[in-house]
Structure formats: structure tokens, C-alpha cells
PDB file of C-alpha atoms and ligand atoms in Angstrom:
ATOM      1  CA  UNK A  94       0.000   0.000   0.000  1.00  0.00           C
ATOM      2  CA  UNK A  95       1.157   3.499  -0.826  1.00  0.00           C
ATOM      3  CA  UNK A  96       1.388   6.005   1.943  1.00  0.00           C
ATOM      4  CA  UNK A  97       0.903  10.103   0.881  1.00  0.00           C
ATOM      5  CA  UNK A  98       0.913  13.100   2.561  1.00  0.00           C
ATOM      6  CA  UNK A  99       1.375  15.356  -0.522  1.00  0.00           C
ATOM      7  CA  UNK A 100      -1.021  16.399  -2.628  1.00  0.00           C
ATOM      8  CA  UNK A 101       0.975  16.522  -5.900  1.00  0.00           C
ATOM      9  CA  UNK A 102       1.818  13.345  -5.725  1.00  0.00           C
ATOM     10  CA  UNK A 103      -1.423  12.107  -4.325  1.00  0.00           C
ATOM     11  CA  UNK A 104      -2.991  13.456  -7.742  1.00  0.00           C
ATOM     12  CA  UNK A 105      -0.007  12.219 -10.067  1.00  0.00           C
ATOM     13  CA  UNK A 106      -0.807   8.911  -8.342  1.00  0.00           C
ATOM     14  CA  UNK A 107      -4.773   9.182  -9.272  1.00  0.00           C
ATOM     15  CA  UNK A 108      -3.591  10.321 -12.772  1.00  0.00           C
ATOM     16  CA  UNK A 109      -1.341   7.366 -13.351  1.00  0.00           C
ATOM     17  CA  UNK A 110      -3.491   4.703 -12.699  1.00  0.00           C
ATOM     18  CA  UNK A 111      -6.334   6.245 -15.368  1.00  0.00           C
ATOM     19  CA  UNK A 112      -3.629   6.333 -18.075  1.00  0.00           C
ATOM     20  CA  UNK A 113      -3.098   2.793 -17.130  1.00  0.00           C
ATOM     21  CA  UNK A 114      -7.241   2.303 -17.637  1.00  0.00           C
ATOM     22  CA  UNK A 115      -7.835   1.873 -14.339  1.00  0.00           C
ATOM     23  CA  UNK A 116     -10.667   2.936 -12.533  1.00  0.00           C
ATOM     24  CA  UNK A 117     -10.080   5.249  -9.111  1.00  0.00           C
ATOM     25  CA  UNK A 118     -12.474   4.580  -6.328  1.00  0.00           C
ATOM     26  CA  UNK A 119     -12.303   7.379  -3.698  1.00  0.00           C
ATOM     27  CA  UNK A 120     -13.245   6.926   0.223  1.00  0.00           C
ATOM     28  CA  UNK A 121     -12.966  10.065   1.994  1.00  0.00           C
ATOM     29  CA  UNK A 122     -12.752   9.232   5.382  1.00  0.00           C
ATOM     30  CA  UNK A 123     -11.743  11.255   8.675  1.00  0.00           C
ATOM     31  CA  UNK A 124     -10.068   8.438  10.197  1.00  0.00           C
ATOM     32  CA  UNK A 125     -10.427   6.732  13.284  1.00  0.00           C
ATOM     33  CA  UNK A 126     -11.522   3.646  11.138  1.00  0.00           C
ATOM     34  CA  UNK A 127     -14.303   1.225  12.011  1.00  0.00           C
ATOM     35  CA  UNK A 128     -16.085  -1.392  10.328  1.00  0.00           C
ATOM     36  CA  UNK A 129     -18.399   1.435   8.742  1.00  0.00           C
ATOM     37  CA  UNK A 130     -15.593   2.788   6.823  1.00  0.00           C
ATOM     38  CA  UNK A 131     -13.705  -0.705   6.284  1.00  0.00           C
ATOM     39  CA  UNK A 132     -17.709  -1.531   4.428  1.00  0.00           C
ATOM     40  CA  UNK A 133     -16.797   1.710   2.159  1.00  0.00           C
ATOM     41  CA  UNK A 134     -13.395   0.219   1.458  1.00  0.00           C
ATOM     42  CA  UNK A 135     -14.879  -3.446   0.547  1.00  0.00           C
ATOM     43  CA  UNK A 136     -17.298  -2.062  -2.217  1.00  0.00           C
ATOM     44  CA  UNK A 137     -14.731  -0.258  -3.922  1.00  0.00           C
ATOM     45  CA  UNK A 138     -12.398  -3.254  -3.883  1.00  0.00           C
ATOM     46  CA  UNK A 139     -15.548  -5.112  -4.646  1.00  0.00           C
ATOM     47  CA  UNK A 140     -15.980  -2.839  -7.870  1.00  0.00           C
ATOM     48  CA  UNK A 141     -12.885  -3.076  -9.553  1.00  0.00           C
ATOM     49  CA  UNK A 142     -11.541   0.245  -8.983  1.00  0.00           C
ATOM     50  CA  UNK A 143      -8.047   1.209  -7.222  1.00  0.00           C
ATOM     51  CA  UNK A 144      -9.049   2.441  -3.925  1.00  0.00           C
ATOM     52  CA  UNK A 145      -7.321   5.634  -2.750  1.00  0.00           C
ATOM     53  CA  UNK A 146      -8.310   6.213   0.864  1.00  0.00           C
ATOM     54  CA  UNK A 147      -8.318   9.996   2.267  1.00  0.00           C
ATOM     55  CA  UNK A 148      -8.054  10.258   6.199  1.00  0.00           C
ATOM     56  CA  UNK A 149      -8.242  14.127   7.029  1.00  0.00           C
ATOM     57  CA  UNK A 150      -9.770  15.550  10.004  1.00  0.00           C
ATOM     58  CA  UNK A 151     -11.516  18.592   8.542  1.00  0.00           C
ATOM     59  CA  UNK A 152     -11.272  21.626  10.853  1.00  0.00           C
ATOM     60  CA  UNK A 153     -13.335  23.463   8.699  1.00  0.00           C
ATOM     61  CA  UNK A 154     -16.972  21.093   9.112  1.00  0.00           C
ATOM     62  CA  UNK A 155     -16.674  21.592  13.039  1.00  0.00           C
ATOM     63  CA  UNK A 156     -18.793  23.522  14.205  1.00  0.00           C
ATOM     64  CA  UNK A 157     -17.752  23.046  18.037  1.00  0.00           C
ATOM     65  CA  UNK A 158     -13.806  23.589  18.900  1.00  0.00           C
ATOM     66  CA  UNK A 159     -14.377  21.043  21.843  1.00  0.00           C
ATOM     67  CA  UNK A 160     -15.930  18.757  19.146  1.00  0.00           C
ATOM     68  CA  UNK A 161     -12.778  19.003  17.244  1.00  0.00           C
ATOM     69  CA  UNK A 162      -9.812  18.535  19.999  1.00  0.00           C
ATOM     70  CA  UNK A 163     -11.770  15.374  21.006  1.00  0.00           C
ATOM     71  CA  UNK A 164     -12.343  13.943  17.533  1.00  0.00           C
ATOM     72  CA  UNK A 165     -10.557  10.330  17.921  1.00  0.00           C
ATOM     73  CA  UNK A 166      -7.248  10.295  15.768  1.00  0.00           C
ATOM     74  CA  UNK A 167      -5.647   6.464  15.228  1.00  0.00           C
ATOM     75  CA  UNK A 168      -3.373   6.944  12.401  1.00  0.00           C
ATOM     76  CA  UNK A 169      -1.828   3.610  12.788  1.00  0.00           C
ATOM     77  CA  UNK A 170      -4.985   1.409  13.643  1.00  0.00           C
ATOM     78  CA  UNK A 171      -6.026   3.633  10.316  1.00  0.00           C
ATOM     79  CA  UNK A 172      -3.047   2.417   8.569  1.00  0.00           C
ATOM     80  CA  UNK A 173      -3.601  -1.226   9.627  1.00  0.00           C
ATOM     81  CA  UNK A 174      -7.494  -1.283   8.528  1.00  0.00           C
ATOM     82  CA  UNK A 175      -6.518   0.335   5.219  1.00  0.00           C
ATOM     83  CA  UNK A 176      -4.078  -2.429   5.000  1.00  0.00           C
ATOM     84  CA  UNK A 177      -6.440  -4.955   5.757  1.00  0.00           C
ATOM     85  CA  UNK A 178      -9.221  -4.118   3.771  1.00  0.00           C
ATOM     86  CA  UNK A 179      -6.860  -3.773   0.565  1.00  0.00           C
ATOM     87  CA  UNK A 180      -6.413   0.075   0.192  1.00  0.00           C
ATOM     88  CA  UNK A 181      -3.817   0.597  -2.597  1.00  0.00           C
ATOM     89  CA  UNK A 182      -3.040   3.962  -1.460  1.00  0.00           C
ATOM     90  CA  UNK A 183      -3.974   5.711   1.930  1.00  0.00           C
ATOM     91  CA  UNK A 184      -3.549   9.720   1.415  1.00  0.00           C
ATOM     92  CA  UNK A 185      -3.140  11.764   5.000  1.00  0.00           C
ATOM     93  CA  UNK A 186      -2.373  15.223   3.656  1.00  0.00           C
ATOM     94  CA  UNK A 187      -1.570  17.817   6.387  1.00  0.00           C
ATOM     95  CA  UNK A 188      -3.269  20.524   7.186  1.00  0.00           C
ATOM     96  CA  UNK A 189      -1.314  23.111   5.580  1.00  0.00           C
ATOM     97  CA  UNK A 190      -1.753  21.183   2.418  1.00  0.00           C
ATOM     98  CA  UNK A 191      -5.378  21.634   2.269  1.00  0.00           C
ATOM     99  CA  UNK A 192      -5.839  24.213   3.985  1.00  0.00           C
ATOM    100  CA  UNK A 193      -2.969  26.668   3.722  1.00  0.00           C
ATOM    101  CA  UNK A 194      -4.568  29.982   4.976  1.00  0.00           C
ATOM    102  CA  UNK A 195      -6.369  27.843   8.109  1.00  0.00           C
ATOM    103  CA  UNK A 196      -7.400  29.108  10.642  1.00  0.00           C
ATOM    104  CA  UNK A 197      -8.258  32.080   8.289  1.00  0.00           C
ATOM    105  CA  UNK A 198     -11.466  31.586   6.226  1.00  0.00           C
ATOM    106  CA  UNK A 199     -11.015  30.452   2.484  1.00  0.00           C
ATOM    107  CA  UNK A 200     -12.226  33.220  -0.348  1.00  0.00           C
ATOM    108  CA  UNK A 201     -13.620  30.521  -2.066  1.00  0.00           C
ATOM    109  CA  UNK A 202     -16.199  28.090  -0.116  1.00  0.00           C
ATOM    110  CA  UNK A 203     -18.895  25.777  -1.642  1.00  0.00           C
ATOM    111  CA  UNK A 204     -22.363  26.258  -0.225  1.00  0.00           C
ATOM    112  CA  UNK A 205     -24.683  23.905  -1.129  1.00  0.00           C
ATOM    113  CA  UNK A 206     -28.310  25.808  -0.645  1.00  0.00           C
ATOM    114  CA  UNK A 207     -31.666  24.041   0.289  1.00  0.00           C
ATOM    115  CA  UNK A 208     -30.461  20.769   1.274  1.00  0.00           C
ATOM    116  CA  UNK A 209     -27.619  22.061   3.714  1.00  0.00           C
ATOM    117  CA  UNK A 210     -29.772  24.294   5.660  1.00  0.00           C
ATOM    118  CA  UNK A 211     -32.062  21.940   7.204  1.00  0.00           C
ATOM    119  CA  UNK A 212     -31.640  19.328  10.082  1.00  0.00           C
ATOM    120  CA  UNK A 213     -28.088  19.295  11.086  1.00  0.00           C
ATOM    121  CA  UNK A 214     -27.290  22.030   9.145  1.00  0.00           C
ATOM    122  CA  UNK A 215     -29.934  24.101  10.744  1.00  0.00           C
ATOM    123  CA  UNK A 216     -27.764  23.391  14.232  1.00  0.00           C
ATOM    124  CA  UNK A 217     -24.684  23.034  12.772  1.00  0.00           C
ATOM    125  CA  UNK A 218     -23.546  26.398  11.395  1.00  0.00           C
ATOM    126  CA  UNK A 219     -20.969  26.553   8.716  1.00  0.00           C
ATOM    127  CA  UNK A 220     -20.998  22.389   8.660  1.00  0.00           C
ATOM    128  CA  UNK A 221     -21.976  21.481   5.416  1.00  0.00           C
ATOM    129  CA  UNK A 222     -20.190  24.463   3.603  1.00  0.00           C
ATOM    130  CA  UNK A 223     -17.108  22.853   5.467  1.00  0.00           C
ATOM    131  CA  UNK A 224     -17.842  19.398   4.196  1.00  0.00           C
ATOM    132  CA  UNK A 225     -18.727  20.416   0.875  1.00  0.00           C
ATOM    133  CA  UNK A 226     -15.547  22.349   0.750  1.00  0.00           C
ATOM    134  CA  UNK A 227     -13.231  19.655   1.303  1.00  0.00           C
ATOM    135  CA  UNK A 228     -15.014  17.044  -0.504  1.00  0.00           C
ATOM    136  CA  UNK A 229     -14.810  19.441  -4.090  1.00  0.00           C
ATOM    137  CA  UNK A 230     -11.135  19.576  -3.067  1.00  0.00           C
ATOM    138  CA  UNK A 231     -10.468  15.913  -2.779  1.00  0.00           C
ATOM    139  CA  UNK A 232     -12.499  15.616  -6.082  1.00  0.00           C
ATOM    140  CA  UNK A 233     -10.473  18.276  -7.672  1.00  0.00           C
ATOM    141  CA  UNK A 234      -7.299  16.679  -6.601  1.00  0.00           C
ATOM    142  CA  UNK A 235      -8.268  13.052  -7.349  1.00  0.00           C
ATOM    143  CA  UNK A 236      -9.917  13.717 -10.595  1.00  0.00           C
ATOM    144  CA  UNK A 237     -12.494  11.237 -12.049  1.00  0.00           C
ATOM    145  CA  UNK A 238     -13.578   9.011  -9.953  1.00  0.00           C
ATOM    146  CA  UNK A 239     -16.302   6.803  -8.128  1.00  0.00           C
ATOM    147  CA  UNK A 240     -16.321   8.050  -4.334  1.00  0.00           C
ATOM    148  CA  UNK A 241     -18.440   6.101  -1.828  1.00  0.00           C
ATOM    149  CA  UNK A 242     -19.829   7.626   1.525  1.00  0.00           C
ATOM    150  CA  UNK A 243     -21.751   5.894   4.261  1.00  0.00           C
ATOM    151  CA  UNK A 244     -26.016   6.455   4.444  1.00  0.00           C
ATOM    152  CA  UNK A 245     -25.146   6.779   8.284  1.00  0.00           C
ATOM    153  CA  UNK A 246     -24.581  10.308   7.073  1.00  0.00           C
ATOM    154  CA  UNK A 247     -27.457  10.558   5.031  1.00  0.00           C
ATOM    155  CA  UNK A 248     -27.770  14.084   4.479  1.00  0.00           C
ATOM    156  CA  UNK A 249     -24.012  14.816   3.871  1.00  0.00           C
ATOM    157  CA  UNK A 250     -24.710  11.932   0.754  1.00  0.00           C
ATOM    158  CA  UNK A 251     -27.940  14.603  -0.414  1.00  0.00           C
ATOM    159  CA  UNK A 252     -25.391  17.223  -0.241  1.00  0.00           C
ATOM    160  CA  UNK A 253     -22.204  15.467  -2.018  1.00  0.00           C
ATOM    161  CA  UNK A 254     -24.598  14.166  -4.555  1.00  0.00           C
ATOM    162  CA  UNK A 255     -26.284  17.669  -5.209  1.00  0.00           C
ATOM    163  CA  UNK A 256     -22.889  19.432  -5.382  1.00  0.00           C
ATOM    164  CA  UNK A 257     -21.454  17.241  -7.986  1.00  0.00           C
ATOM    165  CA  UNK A 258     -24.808  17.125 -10.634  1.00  0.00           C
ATOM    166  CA  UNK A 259     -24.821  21.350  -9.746  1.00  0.00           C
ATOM    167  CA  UNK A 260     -21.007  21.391 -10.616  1.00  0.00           C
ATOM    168  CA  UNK A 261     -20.979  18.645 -13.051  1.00  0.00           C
ATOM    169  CA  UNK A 262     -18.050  17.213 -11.467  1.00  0.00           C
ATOM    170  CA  UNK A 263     -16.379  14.112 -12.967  1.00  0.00           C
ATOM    171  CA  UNK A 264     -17.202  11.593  -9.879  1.00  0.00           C
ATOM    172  CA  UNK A 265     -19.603   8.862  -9.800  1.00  0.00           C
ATOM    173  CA  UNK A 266     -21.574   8.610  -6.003  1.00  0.00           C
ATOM    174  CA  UNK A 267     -22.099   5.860  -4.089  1.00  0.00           C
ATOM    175  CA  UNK A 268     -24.215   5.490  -1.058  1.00  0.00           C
ATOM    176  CA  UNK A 269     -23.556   2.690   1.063  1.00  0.00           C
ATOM    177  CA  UNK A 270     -25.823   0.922   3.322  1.00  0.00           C
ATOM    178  CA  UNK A 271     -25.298   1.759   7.238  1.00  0.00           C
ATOM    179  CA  UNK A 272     -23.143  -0.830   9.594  1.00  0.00           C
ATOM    180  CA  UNK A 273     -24.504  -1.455  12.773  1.00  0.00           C
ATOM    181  CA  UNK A 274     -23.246  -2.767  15.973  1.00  0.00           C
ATOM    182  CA  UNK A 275     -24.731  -6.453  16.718  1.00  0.00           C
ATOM    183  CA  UNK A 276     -27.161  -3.897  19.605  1.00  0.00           C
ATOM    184  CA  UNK A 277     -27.965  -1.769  16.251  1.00  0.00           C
ATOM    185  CA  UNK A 278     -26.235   1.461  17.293  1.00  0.00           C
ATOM    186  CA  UNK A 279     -24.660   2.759  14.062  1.00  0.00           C
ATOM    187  CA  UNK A 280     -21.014   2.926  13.658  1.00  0.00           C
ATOM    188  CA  UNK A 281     -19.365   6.163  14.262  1.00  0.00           C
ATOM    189  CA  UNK A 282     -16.265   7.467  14.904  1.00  0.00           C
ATOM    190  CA  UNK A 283     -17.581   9.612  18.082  1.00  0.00           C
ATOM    191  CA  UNK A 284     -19.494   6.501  19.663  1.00  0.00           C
ATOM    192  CA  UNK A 285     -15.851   5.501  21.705  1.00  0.00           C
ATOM    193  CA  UNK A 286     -17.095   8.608  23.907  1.00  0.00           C
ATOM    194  CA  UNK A 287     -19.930   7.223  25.319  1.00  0.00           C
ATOM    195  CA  UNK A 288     -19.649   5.630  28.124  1.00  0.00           C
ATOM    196  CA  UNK A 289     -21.812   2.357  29.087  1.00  0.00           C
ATOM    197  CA  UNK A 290     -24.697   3.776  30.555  1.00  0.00           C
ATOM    198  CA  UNK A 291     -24.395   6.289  27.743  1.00  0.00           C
ATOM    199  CA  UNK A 292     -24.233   3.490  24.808  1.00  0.00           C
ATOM    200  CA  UNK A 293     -27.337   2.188  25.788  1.00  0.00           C
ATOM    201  CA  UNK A 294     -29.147   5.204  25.948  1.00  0.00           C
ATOM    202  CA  UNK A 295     -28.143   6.086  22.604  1.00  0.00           C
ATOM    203  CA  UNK A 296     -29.562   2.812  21.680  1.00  0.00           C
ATOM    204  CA  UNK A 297     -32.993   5.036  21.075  1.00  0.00           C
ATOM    205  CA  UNK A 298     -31.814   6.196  18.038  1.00  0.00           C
ATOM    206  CA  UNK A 299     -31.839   3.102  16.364  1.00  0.00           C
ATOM    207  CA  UNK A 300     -34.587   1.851  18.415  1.00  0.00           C
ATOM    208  CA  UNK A 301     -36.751   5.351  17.328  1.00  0.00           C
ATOM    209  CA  UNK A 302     -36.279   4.391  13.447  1.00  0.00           C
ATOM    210  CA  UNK A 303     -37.461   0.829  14.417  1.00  0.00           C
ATOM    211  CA  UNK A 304     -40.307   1.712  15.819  1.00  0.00           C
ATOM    212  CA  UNK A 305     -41.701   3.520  12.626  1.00  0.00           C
ATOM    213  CA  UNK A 306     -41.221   0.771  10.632  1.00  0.00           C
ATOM    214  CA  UNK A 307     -44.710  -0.103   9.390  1.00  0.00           C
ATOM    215  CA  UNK A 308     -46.617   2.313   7.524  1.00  0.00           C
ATOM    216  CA  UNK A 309     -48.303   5.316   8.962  1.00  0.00           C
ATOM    217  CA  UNK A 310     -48.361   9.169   8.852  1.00  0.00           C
ATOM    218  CA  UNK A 311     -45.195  11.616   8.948  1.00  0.00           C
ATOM    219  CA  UNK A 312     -46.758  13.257  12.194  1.00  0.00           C
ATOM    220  CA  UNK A 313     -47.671   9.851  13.641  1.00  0.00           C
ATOM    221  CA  UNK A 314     -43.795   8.890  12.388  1.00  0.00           C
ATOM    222  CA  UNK A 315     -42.559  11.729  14.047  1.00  0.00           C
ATOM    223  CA  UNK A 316     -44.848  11.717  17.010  1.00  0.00           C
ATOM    224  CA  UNK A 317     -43.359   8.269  17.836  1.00  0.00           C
ATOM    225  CA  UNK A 318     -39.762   8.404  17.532  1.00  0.00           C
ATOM    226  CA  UNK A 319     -40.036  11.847  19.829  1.00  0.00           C
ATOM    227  CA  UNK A 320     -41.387   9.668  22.405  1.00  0.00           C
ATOM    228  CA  UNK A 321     -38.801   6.687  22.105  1.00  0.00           C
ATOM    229  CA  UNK A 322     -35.606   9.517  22.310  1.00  0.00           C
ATOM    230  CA  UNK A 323     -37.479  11.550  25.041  1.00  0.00           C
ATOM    231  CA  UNK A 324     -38.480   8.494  27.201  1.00  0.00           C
ATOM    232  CA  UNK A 325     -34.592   7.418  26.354  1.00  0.00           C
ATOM    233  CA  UNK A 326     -33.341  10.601  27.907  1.00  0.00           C
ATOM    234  CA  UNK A 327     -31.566  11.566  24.971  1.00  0.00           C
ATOM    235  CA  UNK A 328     -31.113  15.383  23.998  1.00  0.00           C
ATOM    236  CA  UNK A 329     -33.331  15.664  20.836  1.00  0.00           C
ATOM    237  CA  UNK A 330     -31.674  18.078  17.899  1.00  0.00           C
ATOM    238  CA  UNK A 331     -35.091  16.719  15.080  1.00  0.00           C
ATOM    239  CA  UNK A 332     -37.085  13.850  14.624  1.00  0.00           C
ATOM    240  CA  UNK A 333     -38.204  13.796  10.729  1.00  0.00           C
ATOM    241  CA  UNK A 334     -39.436  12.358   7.717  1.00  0.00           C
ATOM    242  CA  UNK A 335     -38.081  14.039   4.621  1.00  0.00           C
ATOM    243  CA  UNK A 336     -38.049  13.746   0.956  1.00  0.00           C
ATOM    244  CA  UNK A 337     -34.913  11.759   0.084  1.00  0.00           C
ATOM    245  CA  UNK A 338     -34.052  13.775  -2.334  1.00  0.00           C
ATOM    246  CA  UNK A 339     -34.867  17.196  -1.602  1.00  0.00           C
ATOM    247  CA  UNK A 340     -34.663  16.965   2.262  1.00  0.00           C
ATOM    248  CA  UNK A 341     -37.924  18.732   2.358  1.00  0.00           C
ATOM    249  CA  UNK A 342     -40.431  17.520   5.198  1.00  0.00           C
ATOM    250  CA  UNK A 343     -43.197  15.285   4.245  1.00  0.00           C
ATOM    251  CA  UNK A 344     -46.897  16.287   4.608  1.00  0.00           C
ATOM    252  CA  UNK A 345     -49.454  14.139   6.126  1.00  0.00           C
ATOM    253  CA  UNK A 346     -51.259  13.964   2.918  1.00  0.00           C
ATOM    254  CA  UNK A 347     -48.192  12.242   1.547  1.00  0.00           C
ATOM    255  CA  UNK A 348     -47.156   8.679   0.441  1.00  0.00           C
ATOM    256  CA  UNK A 349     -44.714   6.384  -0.380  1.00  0.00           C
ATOM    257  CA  UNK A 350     -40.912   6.088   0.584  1.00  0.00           C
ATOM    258  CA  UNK A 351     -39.410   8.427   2.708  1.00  0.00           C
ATOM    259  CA  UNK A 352     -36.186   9.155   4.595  1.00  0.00           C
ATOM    260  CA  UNK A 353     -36.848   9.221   8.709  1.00  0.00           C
ATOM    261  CA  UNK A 354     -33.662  10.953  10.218  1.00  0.00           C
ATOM    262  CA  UNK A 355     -33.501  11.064  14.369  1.00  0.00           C
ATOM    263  CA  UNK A 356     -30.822  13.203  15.723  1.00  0.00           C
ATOM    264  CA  UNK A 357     -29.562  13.682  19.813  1.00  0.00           C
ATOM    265  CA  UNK A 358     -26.865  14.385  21.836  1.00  0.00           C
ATOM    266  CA  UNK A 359     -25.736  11.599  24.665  1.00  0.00           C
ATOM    267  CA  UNK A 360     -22.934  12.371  26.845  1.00  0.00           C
ATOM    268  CA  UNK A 361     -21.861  15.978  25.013  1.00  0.00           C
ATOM    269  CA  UNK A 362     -22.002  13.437  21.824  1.00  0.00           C
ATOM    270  CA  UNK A 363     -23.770  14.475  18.838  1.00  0.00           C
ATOM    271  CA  UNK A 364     -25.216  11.105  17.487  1.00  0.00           C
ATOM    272  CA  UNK A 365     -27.579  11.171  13.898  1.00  0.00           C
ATOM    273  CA  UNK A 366     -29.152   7.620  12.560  1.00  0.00           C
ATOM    274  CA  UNK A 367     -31.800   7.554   9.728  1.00  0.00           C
ATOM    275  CA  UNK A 368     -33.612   4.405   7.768  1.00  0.00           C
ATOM    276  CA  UNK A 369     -36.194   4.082   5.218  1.00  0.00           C
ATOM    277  CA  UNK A 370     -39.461   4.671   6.169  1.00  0.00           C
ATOM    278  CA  UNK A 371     -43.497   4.420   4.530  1.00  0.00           C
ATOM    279  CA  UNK A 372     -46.309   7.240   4.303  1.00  0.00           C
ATOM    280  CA  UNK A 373     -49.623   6.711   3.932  1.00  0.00           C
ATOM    281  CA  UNK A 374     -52.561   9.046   4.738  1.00  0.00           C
ATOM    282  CA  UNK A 375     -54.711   8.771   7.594  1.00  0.00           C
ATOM    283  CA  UNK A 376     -57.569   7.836   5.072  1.00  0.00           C
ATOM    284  CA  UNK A 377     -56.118   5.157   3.093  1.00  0.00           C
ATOM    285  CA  UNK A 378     -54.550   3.530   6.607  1.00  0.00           C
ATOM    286  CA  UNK A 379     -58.281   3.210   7.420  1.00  0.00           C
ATOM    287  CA  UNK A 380     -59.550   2.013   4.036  1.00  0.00           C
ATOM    288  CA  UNK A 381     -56.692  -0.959   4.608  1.00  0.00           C
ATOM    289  CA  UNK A 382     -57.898  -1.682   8.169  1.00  0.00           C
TER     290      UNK A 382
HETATM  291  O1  PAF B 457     -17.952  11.725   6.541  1.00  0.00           O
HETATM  292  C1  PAF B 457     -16.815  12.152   6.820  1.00  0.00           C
HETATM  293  O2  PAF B 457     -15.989  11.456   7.406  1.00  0.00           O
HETATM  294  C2  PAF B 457     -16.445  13.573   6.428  1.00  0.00           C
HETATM  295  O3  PAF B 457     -17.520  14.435   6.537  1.00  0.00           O
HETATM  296  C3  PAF B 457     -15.794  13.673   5.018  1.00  0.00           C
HETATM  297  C4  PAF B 457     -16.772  13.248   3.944  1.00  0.00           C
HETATM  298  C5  PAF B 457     -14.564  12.798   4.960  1.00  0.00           C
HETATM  299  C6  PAF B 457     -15.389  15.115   4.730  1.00  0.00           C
HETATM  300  O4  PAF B 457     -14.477  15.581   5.667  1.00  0.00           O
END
């Protein structure tokens, strides 16, 4: 496996293997590996494609500078799942690298409107233009490619996905389906800061989604996982059934598939989970029953 810090040679390396008709499959990470990411890794092995792995703790997405100095940094547990899962090339470029004027704001930032200013983005400040900042700079400096994020972050998918068909950039998106722990909390970097007694309450996340898992209305949806987080004791942020497109919230005269999304904070940890999830109206529930 190839080890990078630089970014000129991180993109010669991207460059080389397309003009040896290779495919470049791109996992963006923040490190601090976990079977989530080492899923990410395995489909773009699974696909063919060389897999250049990206482990970068963004300043720039944190809203929180406590958030930040406690983000979990394993560079050589990182290095050993990257080995293990096949990575051909694991790129850690510094921070000066991709972010030279830091901690100065960048003239140039990419704001993704509409879908970035709802749910966390509504209590995350400054997040998503973060994320979608570095992720157009890892495109731009890995060229075409297929990149694959986790669903666990569903709405960061929306807003990767929406930034590359508004910018018509060269990369193929892949959403991959969540991992879960065998207790169904979903993997995240942030989850070793829980503490036992915290773990299990944040077990009404996953248990919130489950419990809207037959068909019903979105305020019935959302009426239900409200009470599953709040009799959890967690610290709501939303509770809501969106388009999953547009991120818009769903109407009860609505039907069809849907996105749920649950959001809380356990411990000082923010923790989000979503799931698919089915609308019907309150009049065709009846005419079924
Ligand atoms: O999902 C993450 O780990 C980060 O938001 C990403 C996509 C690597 C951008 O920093």
C-alpha cells in the first residue's frame, strides 16, 4: 500500500493509474476507522476500482472547537485497517496542504443551498459548507472518480450528490448501506465517547427508526420516535421524515418512501441515525384496516 501526505503526488498517483485504464475509487474518510468505513473500502475493492483512501480531520466542518480537539485520531490502527481491507493507497495530507490559509477563512467556499440548511445544518452552522468544501477539493485533486460515503450520514450523501450534478463534477456517487453494531447502534467514529450507561441510551436512536417501521403518517412517524428519544433521555436536535431527495419535510397527505432521520446528543455526543421509512394518509390507513 502506498502512503501520501502530498497532494501533488497524491494526484499524479490518481492520474497514473487512469492512463493505465484503471478505474479510481475514492473513500474520503476522517479516520479513526471502524467497520463502517472498512464496508466503504470493501465495495470499492468489490468494484474493480483502485481504492485511494483519504483520512483528514476537517477543521473546517466543526462547528464546536471542543468537538474538534476530542475527535478520535488512530493513524496507525487507520493504517492497519486500510491495509487490511486492501487500500492501494492511503492519502493523509496535512493541514497546511489543504488548507494553507487555516485558521483564516477560504475566499472561495462551496455552499450547497436548500439541502444544507435543514436538520443538522440548521444546528450546525458553517458544517456542510465545510464538508462540501473539502469534498470538491479531494475531487479536484483526485480527478475522475467513483467516491463512496456511508447512508449513516445521510444528508451529507444529499449534499455530495447535489454538489457534484450542480457542478458537473467528474465523480460517480455511491451510497452505502449503514453498519450497525450487533445492539444496532450505528457505527461512528464519536461513539468511543460514550460511556456504558451512555451506549445504551443512545440505543434510542436506532430503536426510534425501528419503531416507525410499518406504515403510517409523517406526524404519527414523528410523534413516535419523539417519544422513544425523550423516554430514552436523549437530547433531541429533530425527529423527521423528509423527501430523500430534496430533504424537504413530508406532509401528512403524503405517500410512499421516505427518509426518517432522528438526531440527539448523549454524553456531550452528537449522534444522527436515519432508515427508510413508509407514508400513507390517515384515510387510506383506514380504508386498509
Ligand atoms: O464523513 C466524513 O468522514 C467527512 O464528513 C468527510 C466526507 C470525509 C469530509 O471531511
Amino acid at each position: 500500500m502506498e502512503r501520501l501526505d502530498d497532494v501533488n503526488a497524491w494526484r499524479a498517483y490518481a492520474d497514473a493509474q487512469r492512463a493505465q485504464g484503471r478505474r479510481v475509487g475514492l473513500v474520503p474518510t476522517m479516520g479513526a476507522l471502524h467497520a463502517g468505513h472498512a464496508s466503504l473500502l470493501g465495495e470499492a475493492k468489490a468494484a474493480g476500482d483502485v481504492v485511494i483512501a483519504t483520512v483528514f480531520v476537517n477543521p473546517r466542518q466543526f462547528n464546536d472547537a471542543a468537538d474538534l480537539r476530542g475527535y478520535p485520531r488512530t493513524p496507525e490502527a487507520d493504517y492497519a485497517v486500510a491495509e487490511a481491507c486492501g487500500v492501494d493507497c492511503l492519502v493523509e495530507p496535512t493541514l497546511a496542504q489543504m488548507w494553507p490559509d487555516y485558521p483564516r477563512p477560504t475566499s472561495t467556499t462551496v455552499s450547497v443551498r436548500g439541502v444544507s440548511e435543514v436538520l443538522e445544518g440548521a444546528d450546525r452552522p458553517g458544517h456542510f459548507d465545510g464538508v462540501a468544501s473539502v469534498v470538491a477539493k479531494l475531487f479536484a485533486i483526485t480527478g475522475p472518480c467513483r467516491a463512496y460515503f456511508g447512508e449513516k450520514d445521510f444528508q451529507q450523501l444529499v449534499v455530495v450528490r447535489q454538489m457534484v450534478r450542480d457542478l458537473a463534477l467528474p465523480v460517480d456517487v455511491r451510497g452505502c448501506p449503514i453498519v450497525r453494531d450487533e445492539d444496532g447502534l450505528a457505527l461512528a467514529s464519536r461513539n468511543v465517547r460514550l460511556s456504558a450507561e451512555g451506549r445504551t441510551r443512545a440505543l434510542a436512536l436506532s430503536r426510534a427508526l425501528g419503531a416507525v417501521s410499518g406504515a403510517g403518517t409523517a406526524s404519527g412517524h414523528r410523534r413516535r420516535m419523539l417519544e422513544v428519544l425523550d423516554a430514552a433521555g436523549v437530547e433531541i436536535a429533530y425527529a423527521e421524515v423528509v423527501d430523500p431527495l430534496t430533504l424537504a419535510a413530508s406532509g401528512d397527505d403524503e405517500e410512499g418512501e421516505r427518509r426518517a432521520l432522528v438526531a440527539g446528543v448523549v454524553e456531550g455526543v452528537r449522534l444522527i441515525d436515519n432508515g427508510p421509512v413508509t407514508l400513507v394518509t390517515k384515510e387510506s390507513h383506514a380504508l386498509s384496516n
